[in-house]
Amino acid sequence: MQITLGRLYLLWQCLCHQAIHSHSHPGQAASTNQCSVKVLKDLNSTCNCKNAIEWSVCIWSLHSHAMGIFSVLALPLLLLGISGIIYIYQSVRWLLSKSAVQNKVVVITDAISGLGKECSRVFHAGGARLVLCGRTWEKLEALYDALISVTDPSMTYAPKLILLDITDISCIRDVAKEILNCYGCVDILINNASMKVKGAVQSISLELDKKIMDANYFGPITLTKAILPSMISRRTGQIVLINSIQGKIGIPFRAAYAASKHAAVGFFDCLRAEMEEFDISVSTVSPTFICSYHRQPAPGNWEASIWKFFFRKVSYGVHPVEVAEEVLATVSRKKREVLMANPIPRAAVYIRTFFPELFFAIVASGIREKLKTEEEN
């Protein structure tokens, strides 16, 4: 007792036509009725049903077969539909983000770094008037050539290049005047420059601690203070600090770096509140760790400990492209704070806030495990 889907569909089509034309076109209804009878006879001869019970069982088996096919295809179709919706949403969001920075004067510090290059790329493609700052003129020129070679000159602006060493605090105010002279104003300031150091507290000199603070704290706030009067006078502007998750939690062997990032977060949190009356938005973007293009996590025997379970995602980090696109979205939507983190480091931030003793115990456990492994090696 088997009925093909094609024949059942033909019967259903005949019955539908019969229902539609039964009142308005009696002649067509009679013709359709003959078609239905013919299909029924054909179906009956195919399945050899002898009575109504066998006919019902036959129809039910076909229904079950059809539902089985539908259940198999439902999940892939659902996933395909959701993927399409997400793609459309992201495309629209990307277009809106690009339009939000068109013709805006955007200053990017340390533009020659991996993240700085990606931020330059996305803002340049969005039609922003870029002012790119960096320590090496040759690298700035190489970035300039790379940007103008892949975009339509009629749709974008040629970037302006400024030499800036963010650790040289004494020259920042003069450089800020040079930045303002490029276009007469600054719409968006992206503080991207940063310096990292890793080592035990007792092994890091006080001079190096001060250098880290200059690069990660005093440099950005000095440049921000120099640009701020122009924004206040125009009552518009955006300031973005690209910080780190270590501005939220301290990770061992990175004391100077974490201290500078904590200080920067505190400063820009206060600045955000003070700038509300001038319609100047202040945003912080804090990724776990901005990895290089080819960097791979370093293997280690001690990574099987609870330390790895809690912090392994921090060392893996996020790609500069992801961070740059998030910075563009942050600017277009004027987000106040963004934490770019996987579930484990994100959970660490909340555990540090609500369960500090548990957080300290986990960190201490990781330190002991690491030291033990180093002694064994």
XYZ file of C-alpha atoms in Angstrom:
377
model
C 0.000 0.000 0.000
C 2.084 2.845 -1.267
C 1.013 6.076 -2.935
C 3.418 8.409 -4.626
C 3.624 12.000 -3.489
C 3.146 13.196 -7.050
C -0.222 11.465 -7.433
C -1.479 12.666 -4.068
C -0.467 16.197 -4.985
C -2.382 15.843 -8.288
C -5.476 14.745 -6.382
C -5.148 17.665 -3.987
C -4.808 20.066 -6.929
C -7.929 18.696 -8.602
C -9.941 19.022 -5.389
C -8.761 22.595 -4.902
C -9.817 23.560 -8.437
C -13.141 21.892 -7.821
C -13.715 23.915 -4.650
C -12.757 27.172 -6.340
C -14.953 26.774 -9.447
C -17.917 24.941 -7.888
C -20.001 28.115 -7.535
C -18.736 30.499 -10.217
C -18.029 28.032 -13.078
C -20.221 24.929 -12.864
C -18.837 23.546 -16.158
C -15.272 23.736 -14.990
C -16.299 22.215 -11.644
C -17.763 19.172 -13.450
C -14.591 18.773 -15.494
C -12.474 19.037 -12.371
C -14.720 16.486 -10.609
C -14.084 14.003 -13.448
C -10.342 14.634 -13.031
C -10.593 13.920 -9.306
C -12.477 10.678 -9.880
C -9.915 9.576 -12.461
C -7.026 10.293 -10.099
C -8.785 8.450 -7.271
C -9.258 5.394 -9.476
C -5.617 5.578 -10.499
C -4.508 5.816 -6.874
C -6.773 2.947 -5.873
C -5.384 0.722 -8.634
C -1.843 1.582 -7.560
C -2.222 0.808 -3.867
C -4.783 -2.016 -4.320
C -6.862 -0.788 -1.371
C -9.937 -3.051 -0.951
C -11.889 -0.970 1.546
C -12.021 2.347 3.376
C -9.817 1.150 6.247
C -6.961 0.155 3.953
C -7.408 3.401 2.049
C -7.119 5.386 5.297
C -4.009 3.437 6.341
C -2.484 4.112 2.941
C -3.175 7.832 3.165
C -1.822 7.914 6.729
C 1.420 6.187 5.699
C 1.883 8.770 2.947
C 1.228 11.571 5.463
C 3.817 10.106 7.862
C 6.334 9.828 5.043
C 5.762 13.443 4.039
C 6.084 14.617 7.649
C 9.321 12.662 8.002
C 10.782 14.423 4.984
C 9.632 17.762 6.368
C 11.178 17.099 9.797
C 14.514 16.224 8.186
C 14.531 19.395 6.086
C 13.091 21.705 8.749
C 16.296 22.255 10.751
C 18.560 22.993 7.763
C 15.947 25.347 6.316
C 15.560 27.065 9.686
C 19.323 27.487 10.040
C 19.537 28.785 6.477
C 16.798 31.314 7.168
C 18.423 32.507 10.396
C 21.799 32.805 8.652
C 20.213 34.889 5.918
C 18.596 37.220 8.447
C 21.888 37.636 10.331
C 23.751 38.349 7.100
C 21.218 40.986 6.048
C 21.316 42.567 9.527
C 25.120 42.729 9.534
C 25.192 44.154 6.014
C 22.714 46.896 6.922
C 24.613 47.602 10.139
C 27.875 47.863 8.216
C 26.375 50.295 5.694
C 24.917 52.453 8.466
C 28.252 52.436 10.307
C 30.081 53.587 7.186
C 27.606 56.381 6.530
C 28.004 57.604 10.130
C 31.703 58.456 9.591
C 31.488 59.850 6.081
C 33.232 63.241 5.833
C 34.130 63.095 9.547
C 37.628 64.080 10.667
C 39.012 60.983 12.389
C 42.331 60.941 14.251
C 43.921 57.528 14.895
C 46.988 57.233 17.098
C 49.541 54.474 16.496
C 48.008 53.936 13.064
C 50.983 51.816 11.992
C 50.192 49.021 14.463
C 48.147 45.989 13.412
C 44.960 47.358 14.933
C 45.745 50.890 13.779
C 46.032 49.712 10.173
C 42.670 47.928 10.350
C 40.977 50.962 11.927
C 42.489 53.115 9.189
C 41.161 50.731 6.558
C 37.554 50.616 7.782
C 37.281 54.353 8.445
C 38.951 55.222 5.135
C 36.526 52.936 3.300
C 33.687 54.715 5.114
C 34.695 58.051 3.620
C 36.277 59.592 6.722
C 38.918 62.304 6.534
C 41.752 60.536 8.290
C 44.621 61.993 10.287
C 47.006 59.095 10.913
C 49.580 59.358 13.689
C 52.616 57.141 14.183
C 56.225 57.088 15.325
C 57.829 56.090 11.982
C 57.388 58.182 8.842
C 58.283 55.346 6.476
C 55.577 53.112 7.949
C 53.049 55.931 7.762
C 53.837 56.422 4.081
C 53.504 52.684 3.452
C 50.088 52.739 5.134
C 49.108 55.762 3.056
C 50.030 53.968 -0.172
C 48.140 50.838 0.902
C 44.974 52.808 1.656
C 44.789 54.873 -1.521
C 45.632 51.889 -3.725
C 42.499 49.921 -2.792
C 39.853 52.673 -2.723
C 38.168 54.965 -5.211
C 39.790 58.435 -4.938
C 36.503 60.079 -5.888
C 34.761 58.464 -2.902
C 37.480 58.867 -0.238
C 39.906 61.428 1.108
C 43.691 61.141 1.048
C 44.851 60.632 4.654
C 46.957 63.227 6.459
C 50.112 61.924 8.155
C 51.447 63.182 11.495
C 54.520 62.005 13.408
C 53.613 61.314 17.031
C 55.409 59.468 19.801
C 52.725 59.079 22.449
C 55.353 58.434 25.150
C 56.936 61.870 24.564
C 54.500 63.828 26.706
C 56.260 67.159 26.221
C 55.610 67.282 22.458
C 52.001 66.079 22.420
C 50.425 69.545 22.724
C 52.412 70.819 19.742
C 51.404 67.762 17.740
C 47.760 68.346 18.737
C 47.943 71.837 17.175
C 49.330 70.276 14.011
C 46.438 67.780 14.011
C 43.865 70.543 14.383
C 45.476 72.521 11.566
C 44.835 69.637 9.122
C 41.088 70.269 8.866
C 40.427 72.893 11.521
C 38.667 70.456 13.848
C 38.485 66.858 15.050
C 35.209 64.940 15.012
C 36.453 61.575 16.287
C 39.603 60.878 18.308
C 40.630 57.220 18.554
C 43.248 56.632 21.250
C 44.829 53.421 20.026
C 48.485 53.725 21.124
C 49.546 51.239 23.787
C 52.627 49.579 25.224
C 52.847 46.151 26.847
C 55.267 44.613 29.306
C 55.274 41.240 30.992
C 57.220 40.177 34.047
C 57.168 39.781 37.818
C 56.710 43.005 39.777
C 60.157 42.816 41.356
C 61.831 42.372 37.958
C 60.286 45.459 36.315
C 62.170 48.702 36.957
C 60.428 51.853 38.097
C 61.607 53.587 34.920
C 59.819 50.993 32.818
C 56.698 51.364 34.978
C 56.736 55.105 34.246
C 57.214 54.487 30.520
C 54.195 52.163 30.474
C 52.127 54.783 32.291
C 53.219 57.445 29.785
C 52.202 55.302 26.794
C 48.951 53.918 28.175
C 47.710 56.696 30.439
C 49.471 60.078 30.367
C 49.894 60.079 26.583
C 46.232 59.440 25.716
C 44.869 61.843 28.331
C 47.334 64.587 27.303
C 46.264 64.327 23.652
C 42.597 64.164 24.681
C 42.939 67.297 26.813
C 44.621 69.110 23.927
C 41.838 68.222 21.465
C 38.960 68.637 23.936
C 38.611 72.482 23.873
C 37.937 72.359 20.120
C 35.189 69.767 20.632
C 33.667 71.697 23.530
C 33.541 74.923 21.522
C 31.721 73.091 18.711
C 29.608 71.098 21.215
C 30.153 67.911 19.293
C 32.692 65.111 19.039
C 33.539 61.546 19.957
C 36.461 60.175 21.924
C 37.255 56.464 21.785
C 39.722 54.683 24.043
C 40.869 51.279 22.860
C 41.778 49.747 26.185
C 41.985 46.169 27.476
C 40.135 43.726 29.676
C 43.042 44.294 32.065
C 41.460 47.638 32.827
C 38.768 45.504 34.498
C 40.798 42.704 36.072
C 44.468 42.379 36.950
C 46.350 39.443 35.474
C 49.587 38.360 37.202
C 52.942 39.289 35.646
C 51.350 42.294 33.936
C 51.128 44.652 36.890
C 52.373 47.834 35.184
C 50.203 47.243 32.126
C 47.093 46.471 34.198
C 47.689 49.520 36.405
C 47.913 51.832 33.379
C 44.755 50.355 31.869
C 42.844 50.693 35.163
C 43.934 54.334 35.357
C 42.788 55.013 31.788
C 39.367 53.465 32.418
C 38.900 55.601 35.526
C 39.837 58.785 33.679
C 37.587 58.191 30.673
C 34.662 57.093 32.872
C 34.848 60.467 34.643
C 35.332 62.293 31.338
C 32.218 60.625 29.916
C 30.049 62.047 32.687
C 31.579 65.517 32.431
C 31.121 65.725 28.648
C 27.398 64.884 28.654
C 26.411 68.560 28.767
C 28.505 69.295 25.662
C 27.062 66.394 23.606
C 30.507 64.795 23.393
C 30.391 61.013 23.617
C 33.171 59.012 25.251
C 33.554 55.296 24.542
C 35.875 52.549 25.739
C 36.464 49.353 23.771
C 38.125 46.646 25.862
C 39.154 43.453 24.039
C 40.731 40.544 25.868
C 43.937 40.604 23.869
C 44.610 41.872 20.364
C 46.503 39.049 18.704
C 48.790 39.392 15.724
C 47.872 37.956 12.330
C 49.969 34.797 12.682
C 50.294 34.438 16.430
C 49.511 31.040 17.943
C 49.048 30.254 21.655
C 52.299 29.073 23.197
C 52.103 25.486 24.511
C 52.909 24.686 28.129
C 52.552 21.768 30.506
C 50.910 23.896 33.160
C 47.989 24.826 30.862
C 45.985 21.864 32.073
C 45.403 23.607 35.415
C 42.418 25.657 36.524
C 44.459 28.697 35.508
C 44.097 27.744 31.857
C 40.382 27.005 32.239
C 39.838 30.488 33.634
C 42.196 32.590 31.535
C 43.115 30.692 28.372
C 40.837 32.794 26.164
C 42.623 35.937 27.303
C 45.882 34.826 25.702
C 44.131 33.717 22.509
C 42.562 37.132 22.027
C 40.682 38.668 19.119
C 41.829 39.589 15.637
C 42.538 43.245 14.764
C 39.866 43.120 12.034
C 37.193 42.238 14.601
C 38.264 45.046 16.917
C 38.402 47.610 14.095
C 34.887 46.743 12.945
C 33.656 46.967 16.537
C 35.291 50.389 16.909
C 33.439 51.550 13.784
C 30.159 50.198 15.174
C 30.870 51.843 18.539
C 31.397 55.199 16.861
C 28.276 54.954 14.686
C 26.035 53.870 17.578
C 27.813 55.937 20.244
C 28.204 53.023 22.613
C 29.636 53.962 25.967
C 31.449 50.763 26.840
C 32.216 47.586 24.909
C 33.830 44.458 26.304
C 35.092 42.136 23.581
C 35.562 38.876 25.434
C 34.758 35.201 25.180
C 32.538 33.659 27.884
C 35.397 32.626 30.194
C 37.145 36.029 30.573
C 33.759 37.758 30.573
C 32.758 35.539 33.490
C 36.056 36.418 35.182
C 35.092 40.109 35.151
C 31.797 39.365 36.910
C 33.394 36.950 39.369
C 35.976 39.617 40.250
C 33.117 42.049 40.933
C 30.682 39.852 42.834
C 32.886 37.039 44.204
C 36.326 38.590 44.726
C 37.554 35.909 47.145
C 36.840 33.184 44.595
C 38.619 35.184 41.919
C 41.713 35.685 44.085
C 41.789 31.969 44.956
C 41.678 30.951 41.285
C 44.449 33.385 40.360
C 46.620 32.232 43.272
C 46.084 28.611 42.258
C 47.249 29.388 38.751
C 50.369 31.147 40.005
C 51.349 28.236 42.249
C 50.819 25.768 39.417
C 52.898 27.842 37.010
C 55.791 28.255 39.458
C 55.745 24.544 40.248
C 55.945 23.667 36.553
C 58.829 26.100 35.983
C 60.764 24.524 38.863
C 60.227 21.034 37.431
C 61.470 22.169 34.022
